[in-house]
mmCIF file of C-alpha atoms in Angstrom:
data_model
loop_
_atom_site.group_PDB
_atom_site.id
_atom_site.type_symbol
_atom_site.label_atom_id
_atom_site.label_comp_id
_atom_site.label_asym_id
_atom_site.label_seq_id
_atom_site.Cartn_x
_atom_site.Cartn_y
_atom_site.Cartn_z
ATOM 1 C CA GLU A 6 -38.664 -103.195 7.341
ATOM 2 C CA VAL A 7 -35.513 -103.977 5.071
ATOM 3 C CA GLN A 8 -32.385 -104.813 7.273
ATOM 4 C CA LEU A 9 -28.711 -105.126 5.448
ATOM 5 C CA LEU A 10 -26.109 -106.956 7.449
ATOM 6 C CA GLU A 11 -22.207 -106.835 6.306
ATOM 7 C CA SER A 12 -20.118 -109.346 7.522
ATOM 8 C CA GLY A 13 -16.553 -110.773 7.038
ATOM 9 C CA GLY A 14 -13.862 -107.632 6.955
ATOM 10 C CA GLY A 15 -11.203 -107.817 8.665
ATOM 11 C CA LEU A 16 -6.958 -106.874 8.076
ATOM 12 C CA VAL A 17 -5.343 -108.622 5.417
ATOM 13 C CA GLN A 18 -1.972 -108.986 3.452
ATOM 14 C CA PRO A 19 -1.952 -107.672 0.138
ATOM 15 C CA GLY A 20 -2.122 -110.574 -1.980
ATOM 16 C CA GLY A 21 -4.198 -112.190 0.129
ATOM 17 C CA SER A 22 -8.362 -112.789 0.242
ATOM 18 C CA LEU A 23 -11.395 -111.741 2.051
ATOM 19 C CA ARG A 24 -14.756 -113.182 1.468
ATOM 20 C CA LEU A 25 -17.709 -110.151 2.862
ATOM 21 C CA SER A 26 -21.348 -111.364 2.964
ATOM 22 C CA CYS A 27 -24.409 -109.518 3.238
ATOM 23 C CA ALA A 28 -27.237 -110.896 5.313
ATOM 24 C CA ALA A 29 -30.582 -109.709 3.801
ATOM 25 C CA SER A 30 -34.123 -109.606 5.131
ATOM 26 C CA GLY A 31 -37.556 -107.524 5.278
ATOM 27 C CA PHE A 32 -37.765 -107.921 1.574
ATOM 28 C CA THR A 33 -37.975 -110.463 -1.135
ATOM 29 C CA PHE A 34 -34.332 -110.692 -1.775
ATOM 30 C CA SER A 35 -34.618 -112.975 -5.100
ATOM 31 C CA SER A 36 -36.492 -110.193 -6.595
ATOM 32 C CA TYR A 37 -33.918 -107.346 -6.411
ATOM 33 C CA GLY A 38 -30.817 -106.821 -7.615
ATOM 34 C CA MET A 39 -27.596 -105.836 -5.060
ATOM 35 C CA ILE A 40 -24.601 -103.817 -5.061
ATOM 36 C CA TRP A 41 -21.526 -103.613 -3.198
ATOM 37 C CA VAL A 42 -19.860 -100.075 -2.775
ATOM 38 C CA ARG A 43 -16.625 -98.750 -1.090
ATOM 39 C CA GLN A 44 -15.568 -96.208 0.274
ATOM 40 C CA ALA A 45 -11.722 -95.305 0.960
ATOM 41 C CA PRO A 46 -10.919 -93.718 4.410
ATOM 42 C CA GLY A 47 -11.560 -89.816 3.356
ATOM 43 C CA ARG A 48 -12.774 -90.778 0.072
ATOM 44 C CA GLY A 49 -15.936 -90.421 -2.091
ATOM 45 C CA LEU A 50 -17.954 -93.570 -2.972
ATOM 46 C CA GLU A 51 -16.742 -96.120 -5.373
ATOM 47 C CA TRP A 52 -19.374 -98.695 -6.938
ATOM 48 C CA VAL A 53 -17.972 -102.117 -6.893
ATOM 49 C CA SER A 54 -19.913 -104.580 -8.133
ATOM 50 C CA ALA A 55 -23.266 -105.665 -9.144
ATOM 51 C CA ILE A 56 -25.822 -108.743 -9.263
ATOM 52 C CA THR A 57 -29.100 -109.006 -10.403
ATOM 53 C CA GLY A 58 -32.063 -110.957 -9.221
ATOM 54 C CA ASN A 59 -31.401 -113.614 -12.301
ATOM 55 C CA TYR A 60 -27.663 -113.308 -11.401
ATOM 56 C CA GLY A 61 -26.265 -110.917 -14.236
ATOM 57 C CA ALA A 62 -23.051 -109.949 -12.656
ATOM 58 C CA TYR A 63 -21.028 -106.132 -13.418
ATOM 59 C CA TYR A 64 -17.875 -105.630 -12.289
ATOM 60 C CA ALA A 65 -15.725 -101.715 -12.005
ATOM 61 C CA ASP A 66 -12.615 -101.640 -13.817
ATOM 62 C CA SER A 67 -10.623 -101.907 -10.481
ATOM 63 C CA VAL A 68 -11.592 -105.466 -8.973
ATOM 64 C CA LYS A 69 -12.659 -107.415 -12.224
ATOM 65 C CA GLY A 70 -11.187 -110.192 -12.440
ATOM 66 C CA ARG A 71 -9.891 -110.378 -8.993
ATOM 67 C CA PHE A 72 -13.704 -109.684 -7.129
ATOM 68 C CA THR A 73 -15.929 -112.179 -7.266
ATOM 69 C CA ILE A 74 -19.974 -111.334 -6.940
ATOM 70 C CA SER A 75 -22.837 -113.780 -5.970
ATOM 71 C CA ARG A 76 -25.440 -114.247 -4.390
ATOM 72 C CA ASP A 77 -27.657 -117.628 -2.581
ATOM 73 C CA ASN A 78 -31.227 -116.554 -2.860
ATOM 74 C CA SER A 79 -32.175 -119.536 -0.410
ATOM 75 C CA LYS A 80 -30.379 -117.971 2.174
ATOM 76 C CA ASN A 81 -30.930 -114.088 1.209
ATOM 77 C CA THR A 82 -27.192 -113.577 1.141
ATOM 78 C CA MET A 83 -24.868 -111.849 -1.071
ATOM 79 C CA TYR A 84 -21.303 -112.700 -1.390
ATOM 80 C CA LEU A 85 -17.976 -110.803 -2.390
ATOM 81 C CA GLN A 86 -15.281 -113.051 -2.664
ATOM 82 C CA MET A 87 -11.727 -110.491 -3.133
ATOM 83 C CA ASN A 88 -8.826 -112.166 -4.378
ATOM 84 C CA SER A 89 -5.080 -110.746 -4.808
ATOM 85 C CA LEU A 90 -6.323 -107.655 -2.499
ATOM 86 C CA ARG A 91 -3.879 -104.407 -2.725
ATOM 87 C CA VAL A 92 -3.374 -101.484 -0.525
ATOM 88 C CA ASP A 93 -5.536 -99.631 -2.338
ATOM 89 C CA ASP A 94 -8.833 -102.037 -1.433
ATOM 90 C CA THR A 95 -8.714 -100.702 1.612
ATOM 91 C CA ALA A 96 -12.212 -98.925 2.408
ATOM 92 C CA VAL A 97 -15.398 -99.826 4.420
ATOM 93 C CA TYR A 98 -17.707 -101.911 1.906
ATOM 94 C CA TYR A 99 -21.074 -101.618 2.003
ATOM 95 C CA CYS A 100 -23.782 -103.647 0.310
ATOM 96 C CA ALA A 101 -26.606 -101.667 -1.151
ATOM 97 C CA LYS A 102 -30.296 -103.405 -2.208
ATOM 98 C CA ASP A 103 -31.803 -101.618 -5.586
ATOM 99 C CA LEU A 104 -34.762 -100.093 -6.421
ATOM 100 C CA PRO A 105 -37.924 -101.763 -7.763
ATOM 101 C CA SER A 106 -36.795 -99.909 -10.929
ATOM 102 C CA ALA A 107 -33.554 -101.768 -10.884
ATOM 103 C CA THR A 108 -31.203 -98.268 -9.618
ATOM 104 C CA CYS A 109 -28.929 -98.127 -7.121
ATOM 105 C CA CYS A 110 -30.225 -97.774 -4.051
ATOM 106 C CA ASP A 111 -32.537 -97.265 -1.543
ATOM 107 C CA SER A 112 -31.373 -99.692 1.229
ATOM 108 C CA TRP A 113 -27.537 -100.013 2.538
ATOM 109 C CA GLY A 114 -26.155 -102.287 5.199
ATOM 110 C CA GLN A 115 -23.510 -99.634 8.035
ATOM 111 C CA GLY A 116 -20.690 -101.150 6.183
ATOM 112 C CA THR A 117 -17.443 -103.667 6.677
ATOM 113 C CA LEU A 118 -14.029 -102.629 6.937
ATOM 114 C CA VAL A 119 -11.461 -104.185 4.793
ATOM 115 C CA THR A 120 -7.665 -103.040 5.799
ATOM 116 C CA VAL A 121 -5.267 -104.429 3.592
ATOM 117 C CA SER A 122 -1.725 -103.952 5.148
ATOM 118 C CA SER A 123 1.492 -105.909 5.583
ATOM 119 C CA GLN B 22 -11.071 -89.125 -11.200
ATOM 120 C CA SER B 23 -14.834 -89.439 -10.989
ATOM 121 C CA VAL B 24 -16.926 -89.855 -13.954
ATOM 122 C CA LEU B 25 -19.876 -87.999 -12.515
ATOM 123 C CA THR B 26 -18.479 -84.218 -11.776
ATOM 124 C CA GLN B 27 -19.833 -82.487 -8.275
ATOM 125 C CA PRO B 28 -18.593 -78.867 -6.523
ATOM 126 C CA PRO B 29 -16.278 -80.604 -3.585
ATOM 127 C CA SER B 30 -18.349 -78.108 -1.334
ATOM 128 C CA VAL B 31 -20.765 -75.600 -0.901
ATOM 129 C CA SER B 32 -22.026 -73.440 1.546
ATOM 130 C CA ALA B 33 -24.757 -71.293 3.066
ATOM 131 C CA ALA B 34 -26.613 -69.733 6.212
ATOM 132 C CA PRO B 35 -29.525 -71.740 8.265
ATOM 133 C CA GLY B 36 -32.548 -70.929 6.494
ATOM 134 C CA GLN B 37 -31.407 -70.287 3.051
ATOM 135 C CA GLN B 38 -31.593 -72.563 0.213
ATOM 136 C CA VAL B 39 -28.290 -74.015 -1.979
ATOM 137 C CA THR B 40 -28.080 -76.213 -5.029
ATOM 138 C CA ILE B 41 -25.591 -79.408 -5.630
ATOM 139 C CA SER B 42 -24.831 -79.793 -9.432
ATOM 140 C CA CYS B 43 -24.174 -83.302 -10.736
ATOM 141 C CA SER B 44 -22.836 -83.359 -14.788
ATOM 142 C CA GLY B 45 -22.256 -85.774 -16.229
ATOM 143 C CA SER B 46 -22.535 -87.663 -19.959
ATOM 144 C CA SER B 47 -24.932 -88.961 -22.807
ATOM 145 C CA SER B 48 -24.697 -92.501 -21.456
ATOM 146 C CA ASN B 49 -25.057 -91.970 -18.042
ATOM 147 C CA VAL B 50 -26.965 -89.047 -16.345
ATOM 148 C CA GLY B 51 -28.521 -88.342 -20.050
ATOM 149 C CA LYS B 52 -29.751 -91.594 -20.539
ATOM 150 C CA ASN B 53 -30.752 -93.342 -17.078
ATOM 151 C CA TYR B 54 -32.673 -92.082 -13.672
ATOM 152 C CA VAL B 55 -29.742 -90.351 -11.223
ATOM 153 C CA SER B 56 -29.951 -90.648 -7.180
ATOM 154 C CA TRP B 57 -28.926 -88.815 -4.756
ATOM 155 C CA TYR B 58 -27.832 -89.392 -1.437
ATOM 156 C CA GLN B 59 -26.620 -87.932 2.061
ATOM 157 C CA GLN B 60 -23.965 -89.321 4.319
ATOM 158 C CA LEU B 61 -23.412 -87.993 7.484
ATOM 159 C CA PRO B 62 -20.384 -88.290 9.400
ATOM 160 C CA GLY B 63 -19.709 -91.829 10.466
ATOM 161 C CA THR B 64 -22.611 -93.598 8.579
ATOM 162 C CA ALA B 65 -23.540 -94.847 5.755
ATOM 163 C CA PRO B 66 -25.037 -93.414 2.844
ATOM 164 C CA LYS B 67 -28.680 -92.557 3.012
ATOM 165 C CA LEU B 68 -31.246 -92.139 -0.237
ATOM 166 C CA LEU B 69 -32.901 -88.998 -0.592
ATOM 167 C CA ILE B 70 -34.004 -88.684 -4.221
ATOM 168 C CA TYR B 71 -34.308 -91.475 -5.999
ATOM 169 C CA GLU B 72 -35.850 -91.792 -10.376
ATOM 170 C CA ASN B 73 -34.265 -88.119 -10.601
ATOM 171 C CA ASN B 74 -37.033 -86.369 -8.382
ATOM 172 C CA LYS B 75 -38.854 -88.655 -6.282
ATOM 173 C CA ARG B 76 -38.342 -88.848 -2.576
ATOM 174 C CA PRO B 77 -38.723 -91.913 -0.362
ATOM 175 C CA SER B 78 -40.982 -92.097 2.092
ATOM 176 C CA GLY B 79 -39.969 -89.549 5.520
ATOM 177 C CA ILE B 80 -37.183 -87.594 3.059
ATOM 178 C CA PRO B 81 -38.963 -83.755 3.365
ATOM 179 C CA ASP B 82 -40.093 -81.934 0.783
ATOM 180 C CA ARG B 83 -37.041 -79.090 1.516
ATOM 181 C CA PHE B 84 -35.225 -81.705 -0.556
ATOM 182 C CA SER B 85 -35.576 -81.964 -4.418
ATOM 183 C CA GLY B 86 -34.400 -83.389 -7.514
ATOM 184 C CA SER B 87 -34.016 -82.282 -11.236
ATOM 185 C CA LYS B 88 -32.195 -83.284 -14.711
ATOM 186 C CA SER B 89 -31.965 -81.558 -17.571
ATOM 187 C CA GLY B 90 -30.206 -83.080 -20.604
ATOM 188 C CA THR B 91 -26.197 -84.314 -19.198
ATOM 189 C CA SER B 92 -27.008 -82.761 -15.962
ATOM 190 C CA ALA B 93 -29.138 -83.254 -12.996
ATOM 191 C CA THR B 94 -29.703 -81.007 -9.569
ATOM 192 C CA LEU B 95 -30.247 -81.471 -5.949
ATOM 193 C CA GLY B 96 -31.792 -78.718 -3.998
ATOM 194 C CA ILE B 97 -32.157 -78.123 -0.379
ATOM 195 C CA THR B 98 -34.352 -75.416 1.218
ATOM 196 C CA GLY B 99 -34.772 -74.011 4.755
ATOM 197 C CA LEU B 100 -31.253 -75.427 5.479
ATOM 198 C CA GLN B 101 -30.725 -76.560 9.110
ATOM 199 C CA THR B 102 -27.620 -77.764 11.250
ATOM 200 C CA GLY B 103 -28.710 -81.051 10.742
ATOM 201 C CA ASP B 104 -27.776 -80.793 6.776
ATOM 202 C CA GLU B 105 -24.280 -80.793 7.410
ATOM 203 C CA ALA B 106 -22.897 -83.555 4.959
ATOM 204 C CA ASP B 107 -21.815 -85.078 2.137
ATOM 205 C CA TYR B 108 -24.251 -85.534 -0.278
ATOM 206 C CA TYR B 109 -23.264 -87.763 -3.862
ATOM 207 C CA CYS B 110 -25.213 -88.474 -7.153
ATOM 208 C CA GLY B 111 -25.123 -91.782 -8.613
ATOM 209 C CA THR B 112 -26.709 -93.402 -11.906
ATOM 210 C CA TRP B 113 -25.498 -96.197 -14.287
ATOM 211 C CA ASP B 114 -23.085 -95.680 -16.920
ATOM 212 C CA SER B 115 -24.642 -97.598 -20.377
ATOM 213 C CA SER B 116 -21.969 -97.384 -22.004
ATOM 214 C CA LEU B 117 -19.261 -98.945 -19.453
ATOM 215 C CA ARG B 118 -21.943 -101.368 -17.733
ATOM 216 C CA VAL B 119 -20.992 -99.487 -14.208
ATOM 217 C CA GLY B 120 -22.644 -97.670 -11.374
ATOM 218 C CA VAL B 121 -20.882 -94.174 -11.444
ATOM 219 C CA PHE B 122 -20.800 -91.853 -8.608
ATOM 220 C CA GLY B 123 -19.805 -88.712 -8.236
ATOM 221 C CA GLY B 124 -17.037 -87.220 -6.240
ATOM 222 C CA GLY B 125 -19.173 -85.567 -3.251
ATOM 223 C CA THR B 126 -20.246 -82.033 -2.147
ATOM 224 C CA LYS B 127 -19.469 -82.009 1.558
ATOM 225 C CA LEU B 128 -22.486 -79.166 2.631
ATOM 226 C CA THR B 129 -21.706 -76.376 5.845
ATOM 227 C CA VAL B 130 -24.459 -75.123 6.996
ATOM 228 C CA LEU B 131 -22.793 -71.209 8.272
#
């Protein structure tokens, strides 16, 4: 059974940093692309970033230059380093796994809440 | 403003059917597979349809997907109160090189 477990969320001041982690199990992690999707309170889903199995990275314009996605295939873990956080980055952050066809997303974590506030 | 356009809400009575549209462009829906997700209140999204019209294991055949040109459609038949949720379409945009979602559609089963 595929399991994705996010961690690292919390309260941070504007301009601060956080690193989210997504621990994966139940599948061959290195063979799949992974994605971060966020959802601001009361809002819809927003695609944030993706990383392919061979480390190609993609970013939404809203986070480009501030967020960095990475993965450690030896630890079956994906990360999202978030710098220069803004109030509008406040959201539940979900990690998700690509389908074999490299399209999003057949499994999702439970999410971790990031609150950016002074 | 979402790249993919969905109606904000749809409603129908139990037992009836409903369709939810997802309109995009030639660089996203027109070029790539579309997925549909169901999000029940307070929970993570769940994959309902992938590769335009395929259902993952465990998804009942009351749910169906189709795509034509730059639009995709989710169909739900035999509506149940448990189907009340937010529904999202999603795909890849080959020009923007990002994933994109619709703004979501709230389904109410009256």
